[in-house]
Amino acid sequence: MNNRFEHKVALVTGGGSGIGQNTAVKFAAEGAYVIILDMDINSANQTKSTIEAAGGQAEVFECNVAKQQQVNDIVDTISKDREIDILINNAGIAHVGNIEGTTEEDLDRVYNVNVKGCYNLMHAVVAKMKANKSGVILNLASIASSVGIEDRFAYSMSKGAVLTMTYSVARDYIEHGIRCNCIAPGRVHTPFVDNFLDKNYPENRDEMFDKLSKSQPIGRMGKVDEIAALISYLCSDEAAFITGSNFPIDGGFVTLNN
Ligand code: NAD
């Protein structure tokens, strides 16, 4: 077992499912004490059980990352006993639609989780990392942060903000020993994608799954463990020279689709 996160505390939002779940399990296997914040407490508890069954340590909090007071209260509670070394802003929601198909309510919902949620966690944690003169923040951006994806108006808005918030925090806290990076996955096969297909393409789900897979030049979707491996590297001391960077992990989507 690689113990790169021994004695480290890693907070993962959305650790109950998909990329966050796999990342939480991987970090625990690599020695971290993992704290999961998720709206879905049952899923978060399942991740905790998986971690503990493998001999790791985890704690869960039911939390809507869009609610600043909830986030602040939880971070204060955690900070009584532990210093948060690593923050992984992973919780996120999807929305399909161009600007005409995006209501004010849709825009606010996506903003509140994907943008404000990311802000809320960084806002709560940065001062504490600053006091410790060290910390690592990893945000989940997307291919939609930097290229136009059909029918993803609100989602693209939110992930563009995640990318630029990453640059801003990396710039402002470099002197305080805090590294901040993001990754930009292409389509990754998670419940996020399955739910999206079930909801939006119930009639031609398999056809759409195939289409989404082939939209990556490499011919398939990403796997959660491939994403977790990049997150683990970027949060480790091996990546000590990396800050203010965005890492595509997209099967060639952004640069080879021509
Ligand atoms: P997922 O839907 O499988 O899991 C998301 C988790 O976040 C769930 O456990 C859910 O309960 C939790 N969550 C949602 N809203 C929350 C809130 N308000 N507060 C707390 N927890 C909340 O998603 P995933 O596919 O693993 O995606 C994780 C992240 O990666 C998201 O930010 C997503 O935008 C990003 N991403 C995913 C893909 C992909 O293809 N799956 C591609 C690029 C980026």
Tab-separated table of C-alpha atoms and ligand atoms in Angstrom:
chain	number	residue	atom	x	y	z
A	1	MET	CA	0.000	0.000	0.000
A	2	ASN	CA	1.230	3.493	-0.884
A	3	ASN	CA	1.127	5.567	2.314
A	4	ARG	CA	1.533	8.968	0.672
A	5	PHE	CA	-1.266	10.474	2.830
A	6	GLU	CA	-0.233	9.068	6.215
A	7	HIS	CA	-1.036	11.623	8.971
A	8	LYS	CA	-2.998	13.750	6.469
A	9	VAL	CA	-6.648	14.732	6.761
A	10	ALA	CA	-8.545	14.934	3.469
A	11	LEU	CA	-12.010	16.455	3.173
A	12	VAL	CA	-13.955	15.230	0.124
A	13	THR	CA	-17.304	16.756	-0.832
A	14	GLY	CA	-19.737	14.483	-2.659
A	15	GLY	CA	-17.841	11.441	-1.407
A	16	GLY	CA	-20.970	9.284	-1.480
A	17	SER	CA	-20.901	8.535	-5.202
A	18	GLY	CA	-18.850	8.344	-8.384
A	19	ILE	CA	-15.537	10.208	-8.527
A	20	GLY	CA	-15.809	11.442	-4.921
A	21	GLN	CA	-16.518	7.964	-3.594
A	22	ASN	CA	-13.598	6.407	-5.441
A	23	THR	CA	-11.319	9.266	-4.386
A	24	ALA	CA	-12.327	8.939	-0.725
A	25	VAL	CA	-11.638	5.189	-0.790
A	26	LYS	CA	-8.281	5.691	-2.534
A	27	PHE	CA	-7.135	8.420	-0.145
A	28	ALA	CA	-8.035	6.273	2.853
A	29	ALA	CA	-6.161	3.326	1.335
A	30	GLU	CA	-3.174	5.650	0.941
A	31	GLY	CA	-3.240	6.521	4.646
A	32	ALA	CA	-5.462	9.613	4.886
A	33	TYR	CA	-8.094	10.245	7.525
A	34	VAL	CA	-10.997	10.985	5.184
A	35	ILE	CA	-13.893	13.312	5.955
A	36	ILE	CA	-16.851	13.086	3.608
A	37	LEU	CA	-19.450	15.837	3.251
A	38	ASP	CA	-22.474	14.780	1.242
A	39	MET	CA	-26.155	15.661	1.026
A	40	ASP	CA	-26.923	11.976	0.708
A	41	ILE	CA	-25.882	10.661	4.113
A	42	ASN	CA	-26.734	7.040	3.277
A	43	SER	CA	-24.340	6.978	0.320
A	44	ALA	CA	-21.688	8.747	2.380
A	45	ASN	CA	-22.076	6.122	5.109
A	46	GLN	CA	-21.669	3.367	2.516
A	47	THR	CA	-18.353	4.914	1.462
A	48	LYS	CA	-17.324	5.111	5.129
A	49	SER	CA	-18.166	1.398	5.587
A	50	THR	CA	-16.135	0.479	2.498
A	51	ILE	CA	-13.177	2.450	3.856
A	52	GLU	CA	-13.423	0.923	7.319
A	53	ALA	CA	-13.807	-2.614	5.946
A	54	ALA	CA	-10.464	-2.088	4.203
A	55	GLY	CA	-8.844	-0.907	7.460
A	56	GLY	CA	-9.033	2.839	6.745
A	57	GLN	CA	-10.467	5.741	8.724
A	58	ALA	CA	-13.358	7.977	7.722
A	59	GLU	CA	-15.953	10.327	9.147
A	60	VAL	CA	-19.102	11.635	7.454
A	61	PHE	CA	-21.216	14.765	7.748
A	62	GLU	CA	-24.572	15.374	6.109
A	63	CYS	CA	-24.113	18.690	4.349
A	64	ASN	CA	-25.522	20.718	1.511
A	65	VAL	CA	-22.396	22.473	0.235
A	66	ALA	CA	-24.562	25.300	-1.114
A	67	LYS	CA	-25.380	26.385	2.462
A	68	GLN	CA	-22.581	28.498	3.872
A	69	GLN	CA	-23.640	28.287	7.512
A	70	GLN	CA	-23.789	24.479	7.364
A	71	VAL	CA	-20.350	24.322	5.774
A	72	ASN	CA	-18.860	26.744	8.318
A	73	ASP	CA	-20.343	24.864	11.265
A	74	ILE	CA	-19.001	21.523	10.016
A	75	VAL	CA	-15.528	22.892	9.269
A	76	ASP	CA	-15.442	24.475	12.751
A	77	THR	CA	-16.452	21.163	14.334
A	78	ILE	CA	-13.764	19.271	12.402
A	79	SER	CA	-11.143	21.893	13.230
A	80	LYS	CA	-11.587	21.390	16.978
A	81	ASP	CA	-9.830	18.022	16.624
A	82	ARG	CA	-8.006	18.047	13.302
A	83	GLU	CA	-6.298	20.222	10.750
A	84	ILE	CA	-7.622	19.844	7.229
A	85	ASP	CA	-4.599	19.251	4.979
A	86	ILE	CA	-6.420	18.531	1.735
A	87	LEU	CA	-9.738	19.804	0.358
A	88	ILE	CA	-11.318	18.129	-2.654
A	89	ASN	CA	-14.253	20.125	-4.006
A	90	ASN	CA	-16.016	17.370	-5.891
A	91	ALA	CA	-19.771	17.725	-5.177
A	92	GLY	CA	-21.524	18.882	-8.320
A	93	ILE	CA	-24.753	18.629	-10.265
A	94	ALA	CA	-25.585	18.546	-13.966
A	95	HIS	CA	-28.027	20.444	-16.133
A	96	VAL	CA	-28.874	20.038	-19.804
A	97	GLY	CA	-30.084	22.936	-21.897
A	98	ASN	CA	-29.025	25.891	-23.993
A	99	ILE	CA	-29.680	29.410	-22.691
A	100	GLU	CA	-33.332	29.312	-23.803
A	101	GLY	CA	-33.777	26.012	-22.031
A	102	THR	CA	-32.290	27.318	-18.797
A	103	THR	CA	-34.692	28.927	-16.354
A	104	GLU	CA	-33.607	31.329	-13.644
A	105	GLU	CA	-34.294	28.536	-11.170
A	106	ASP	CA	-32.035	26.118	-13.113
A	107	LEU	CA	-29.251	28.683	-13.237
A	108	ASP	CA	-29.488	29.399	-9.504
A	109	ARG	CA	-29.550	25.705	-8.599
A	110	VAL	CA	-26.443	24.896	-10.632
A	111	TYR	CA	-24.675	28.050	-9.419
A	112	ASN	CA	-25.500	27.333	-5.784
A	113	VAL	CA	-24.000	23.851	-5.778
A	114	ASN	CA	-21.188	23.994	-8.346
A	115	VAL	CA	-19.937	27.555	-7.802
A	116	LYS	CA	-21.063	28.631	-4.355
A	117	GLY	CA	-20.453	25.167	-2.902
A	118	CYS	CA	-16.854	25.309	-4.091
A	119	TYR	CA	-16.530	28.878	-2.755
A	120	ASN	CA	-18.110	27.932	0.588
A	121	LEU	CA	-15.618	25.155	1.226
A	122	MET	CA	-12.578	27.150	0.138
A	123	HIS	CA	-13.778	30.153	2.141
A	124	ALA	CA	-14.170	28.026	5.265
A	125	VAL	CA	-10.886	26.159	4.923
A	126	VAL	CA	-8.387	28.660	3.486
A	127	ALA	CA	-7.919	30.703	6.674
A	128	LYS	CA	-7.168	27.532	8.620
A	129	MET	CA	-4.705	26.289	5.980
A	130	LYS	CA	-3.115	29.738	5.989
A	131	ALA	CA	-2.592	29.514	9.751
A	132	ASN	CA	-0.903	26.115	9.232
A	133	LYS	CA	1.174	27.558	6.368
A	134	SER	CA	0.228	24.558	4.227
A	135	GLY	CA	-2.672	23.011	2.397
A	136	VAL	CA	-3.796	21.564	-0.916
A	137	ILE	CA	-7.049	22.308	-2.707
A	138	LEU	CA	-8.239	20.333	-5.699
A	139	ASN	CA	-11.378	21.423	-7.555
A	140	LEU	CA	-13.437	19.439	-10.060
A	141	ALA	CA	-13.715	21.512	-13.205
A	142	SER	CA	-14.671	19.937	-16.544
A	143	ILE	CA	-14.013	19.988	-20.268
A	144	ALA	CA	-16.999	22.393	-20.204
A	145	SER	CA	-14.780	24.916	-18.381
A	146	SER	CA	-12.901	25.725	-21.547
A	147	VAL	CA	-14.749	24.501	-24.648
A	148	GLY	CA	-18.326	24.920	-25.875
A	149	ILE	CA	-20.334	21.772	-25.173
A	150	GLU	CA	-23.765	21.516	-26.775
A	151	ASP	CA	-26.698	22.206	-24.440
A	152	ARG	CA	-24.677	22.807	-21.283
A	153	PHE	CA	-25.236	26.535	-20.709
A	154	ALA	CA	-25.589	26.522	-16.905
A	155	TYR	CA	-23.137	23.693	-16.317
A	156	SER	CA	-20.480	25.402	-18.472
A	157	MET	CA	-21.051	28.668	-16.607
A	158	SER	CA	-20.453	26.869	-13.333
A	159	LYS	CA	-17.380	24.933	-14.392
A	160	GLY	CA	-15.822	27.998	-16.007
A	161	ALA	CA	-16.124	29.643	-12.598
A	162	VAL	CA	-14.505	26.647	-10.904
A	163	LEU	CA	-11.514	26.998	-13.239
A	164	THR	CA	-11.065	30.714	-12.612
A	165	MET	CA	-11.705	30.459	-8.851
A	166	THR	CA	-8.886	27.902	-8.854
A	167	TYR	CA	-6.496	30.342	-10.538
A	168	SER	CA	-7.526	33.140	-8.176
A	169	VAL	CA	-7.029	31.132	-4.973
A	170	ALA	CA	-3.735	29.692	-6.251
A	171	ARG	CA	-2.481	33.240	-6.921
A	172	ASP	CA	-3.600	34.749	-3.618
A	173	TYR	CA	-2.352	31.974	-1.335
A	174	ILE	CA	0.896	30.853	-2.963
A	175	GLU	CA	2.856	32.781	-0.334
A	176	HIS	CA	0.940	30.960	2.400
A	177	GLY	CA	1.990	27.460	1.351
A	178	ILE	CA	-1.376	26.588	-0.181
A	179	ARG	CA	-1.488	24.874	-3.572
A	180	CYS	CA	-4.722	25.018	-5.578
A	181	ASN	CA	-5.346	23.120	-8.823
A	182	CYS	CA	-8.253	21.721	-10.774
A	183	ILE	CA	-8.837	18.843	-13.116
A	184	ALA	CA	-11.028	18.856	-16.193
A	185	PRO	CA	-12.472	15.422	-16.881
A	186	GLY	CA	-14.231	14.447	-20.062
A	187	ARG	CA	-17.134	12.045	-19.602
A	188	VAL	CA	-16.524	9.656	-16.761
A	189	HIS	CA	-18.838	6.692	-16.231
A	190	THR	CA	-20.495	7.464	-12.878
A	191	PRO	CA	-24.071	7.668	-11.540
A	192	PHE	CA	-23.880	11.341	-12.654
A	193	VAL	CA	-23.828	10.136	-16.301
A	194	ASP	CA	-26.291	7.275	-15.722
A	195	ASN	CA	-28.822	9.578	-14.037
A	196	PHE	CA	-28.366	12.137	-16.793
A	197	LEU	CA	-29.092	9.514	-19.472
A	198	ASP	CA	-32.069	8.040	-17.564
A	199	LYS	CA	-33.595	11.489	-17.130
A	200	ASN	CA	-32.917	13.015	-20.518
A	201	TYR	CA	-32.789	10.077	-22.946
A	202	PRO	CA	-35.069	7.315	-21.560
A	203	GLU	CA	-36.060	6.254	-25.107
A	204	ASN	CA	-32.568	5.938	-26.602
A	205	ARG	CA	-30.333	5.520	-23.575
A	206	ASP	CA	-27.914	2.944	-25.082
A	207	GLU	CA	-27.516	4.944	-28.261
A	208	MET	CA	-26.698	8.065	-26.230
A	209	PHE	CA	-24.278	6.148	-23.984
A	210	ASP	CA	-22.448	5.026	-27.119
A	211	LYS	CA	-22.483	8.557	-28.553
A	212	LEU	CA	-21.125	10.051	-25.331
A	213	SER	CA	-18.418	7.364	-25.165
A	214	LYS	CA	-17.310	8.044	-28.734
A	215	SER	CA	-17.220	11.798	-28.202
A	216	GLN	CA	-13.876	11.132	-26.517
A	217	PRO	CA	-11.384	10.518	-29.351
A	218	ILE	CA	-10.009	7.615	-27.306
A	219	GLY	CA	-13.413	5.912	-27.842
A	220	ARG	CA	-14.715	5.474	-24.305
A	221	MET	CA	-15.618	7.278	-21.090
A	222	GLY	CA	-13.126	7.710	-18.285
A	223	LYS	CA	-13.122	5.385	-15.281
A	224	VAL	CA	-13.460	6.699	-11.734
A	225	ASP	CA	-10.193	5.123	-10.630
A	226	GLU	CA	-8.351	6.919	-13.440
A	227	ILE	CA	-9.696	10.240	-12.153
A	228	ALA	CA	-8.949	9.396	-8.508
A	229	ALA	CA	-5.358	8.494	-9.438
A	230	LEU	CA	-4.771	11.977	-10.894
A	231	ILE	CA	-6.421	13.634	-7.883
A	232	SER	CA	-4.236	11.592	-5.543
A	233	TYR	CA	-1.047	12.577	-7.370
A	234	LEU	CA	-1.961	16.277	-7.461
A	235	CYS	CA	-2.744	16.320	-3.732
A	236	SER	CA	0.463	14.490	-2.811
A	237	ASP	CA	3.878	15.927	-1.988
A	238	GLU	CA	5.145	14.545	-5.298
A	239	ALA	CA	3.188	17.396	-6.918
A	240	ALA	CA	4.712	20.066	-4.663
A	241	PHE	CA	5.768	22.159	-7.691
A	242	ILE	CA	2.232	22.244	-9.157
A	243	THR	CA	-0.161	25.072	-8.377
A	244	GLY	CA	-2.532	27.232	-10.410
A	245	SER	CA	-2.909	24.479	-13.010
A	246	ASN	CA	-5.791	22.808	-14.773
A	247	PHE	CA	-5.306	19.200	-15.857
A	248	PRO	CA	-7.430	17.793	-18.679
A	249	ILE	CA	-8.209	14.087	-18.233
A	250	ASP	CA	-10.503	13.582	-21.164
A	251	GLY	CA	-9.365	10.933	-23.659
A	252	GLY	CA	-8.265	13.701	-26.021
A	253	PHE	CA	-11.614	15.543	-26.009
A	254	VAL	CA	-10.326	19.106	-25.861
A	255	THR	CA	-7.281	18.919	-28.104
A	256	LEU	CA	-7.930	16.033	-30.529
A	257	ASN	CA	-11.598	16.553	-31.514
A	258	ASN	CA	-11.248	18.197	-34.923
B	1	NAD	P1	-22.149	11.832	-8.874
B	1	NAD	O1	-23.505	12.386	-9.204
B	1	NAD	O2	-21.874	10.383	-9.108
B	1	NAD	O3	-21.806	12.184	-7.364
B	1	NAD	C1	-21.959	13.480	-6.860
B	1	NAD	C2	-22.046	13.422	-5.353
B	1	NAD	O4	-22.203	14.784	-4.889
B	1	NAD	C3	-23.253	12.642	-4.830
B	1	NAD	O5	-22.859	11.802	-3.753
B	1	NAD	C4	-24.223	13.724	-4.371
B	1	NAD	O6	-25.057	13.327	-3.292
B	1	NAD	C5	-23.261	14.820	-3.949
B	1	NAD	N1	-23.884	16.138	-3.977
B	1	NAD	C6	-24.608	16.702	-4.983
B	1	NAD	N2	-25.035	17.919	-4.630
B	1	NAD	C7	-24.566	18.149	-3.374
B	1	NAD	C8	-24.683	19.224	-2.463
B	1	NAD	N3	-25.395	20.305	-2.753
B	1	NAD	N4	-24.056	19.120	-1.273
B	1	NAD	C9	-23.363	18.011	-0.935
B	1	NAD	N5	-23.232	16.951	-1.752
B	1	NAD	C10	-23.828	17.018	-2.954
B	1	NAD	O7	-21.102	12.755	-9.687
B	1	NAD	P2	-19.672	12.447	-10.383
B	1	NAD	O8	-19.885	12.054	-11.787
B	1	NAD	O9	-18.841	11.604	-9.510
B	1	NAD	O10	-19.105	13.945	-10.473
B	1	NAD	C11	-18.331	14.493	-9.441
B	1	NAD	C12	-17.795	15.839	-9.904
B	1	NAD	O11	-17.057	15.690	-11.108
B	1	NAD	C13	-18.871	16.890	-10.204
B	1	NAD	O12	-18.419	18.152	-9.758
B	1	NAD	C14	-18.973	16.865	-11.708
B	1	NAD	O13	-19.414	18.094	-12.235
B	1	NAD	C15	-17.520	16.584	-12.077
B	1	NAD	N6	-17.382	15.994	-13.400
B	1	NAD	C16	-17.995	14.822	-13.690
B	1	NAD	C17	-17.863	14.290	-14.969
B	1	NAD	C18	-18.512	12.988	-15.357
B	1	NAD	O14	-18.582	12.713	-16.554
B	1	NAD	N7	-18.979	12.185	-14.419
B	1	NAD	C19	-17.107	14.985	-15.926
B	1	NAD	C20	-16.502	16.186	-15.582
B	1	NAD	C21	-16.639	16.679	-14.312
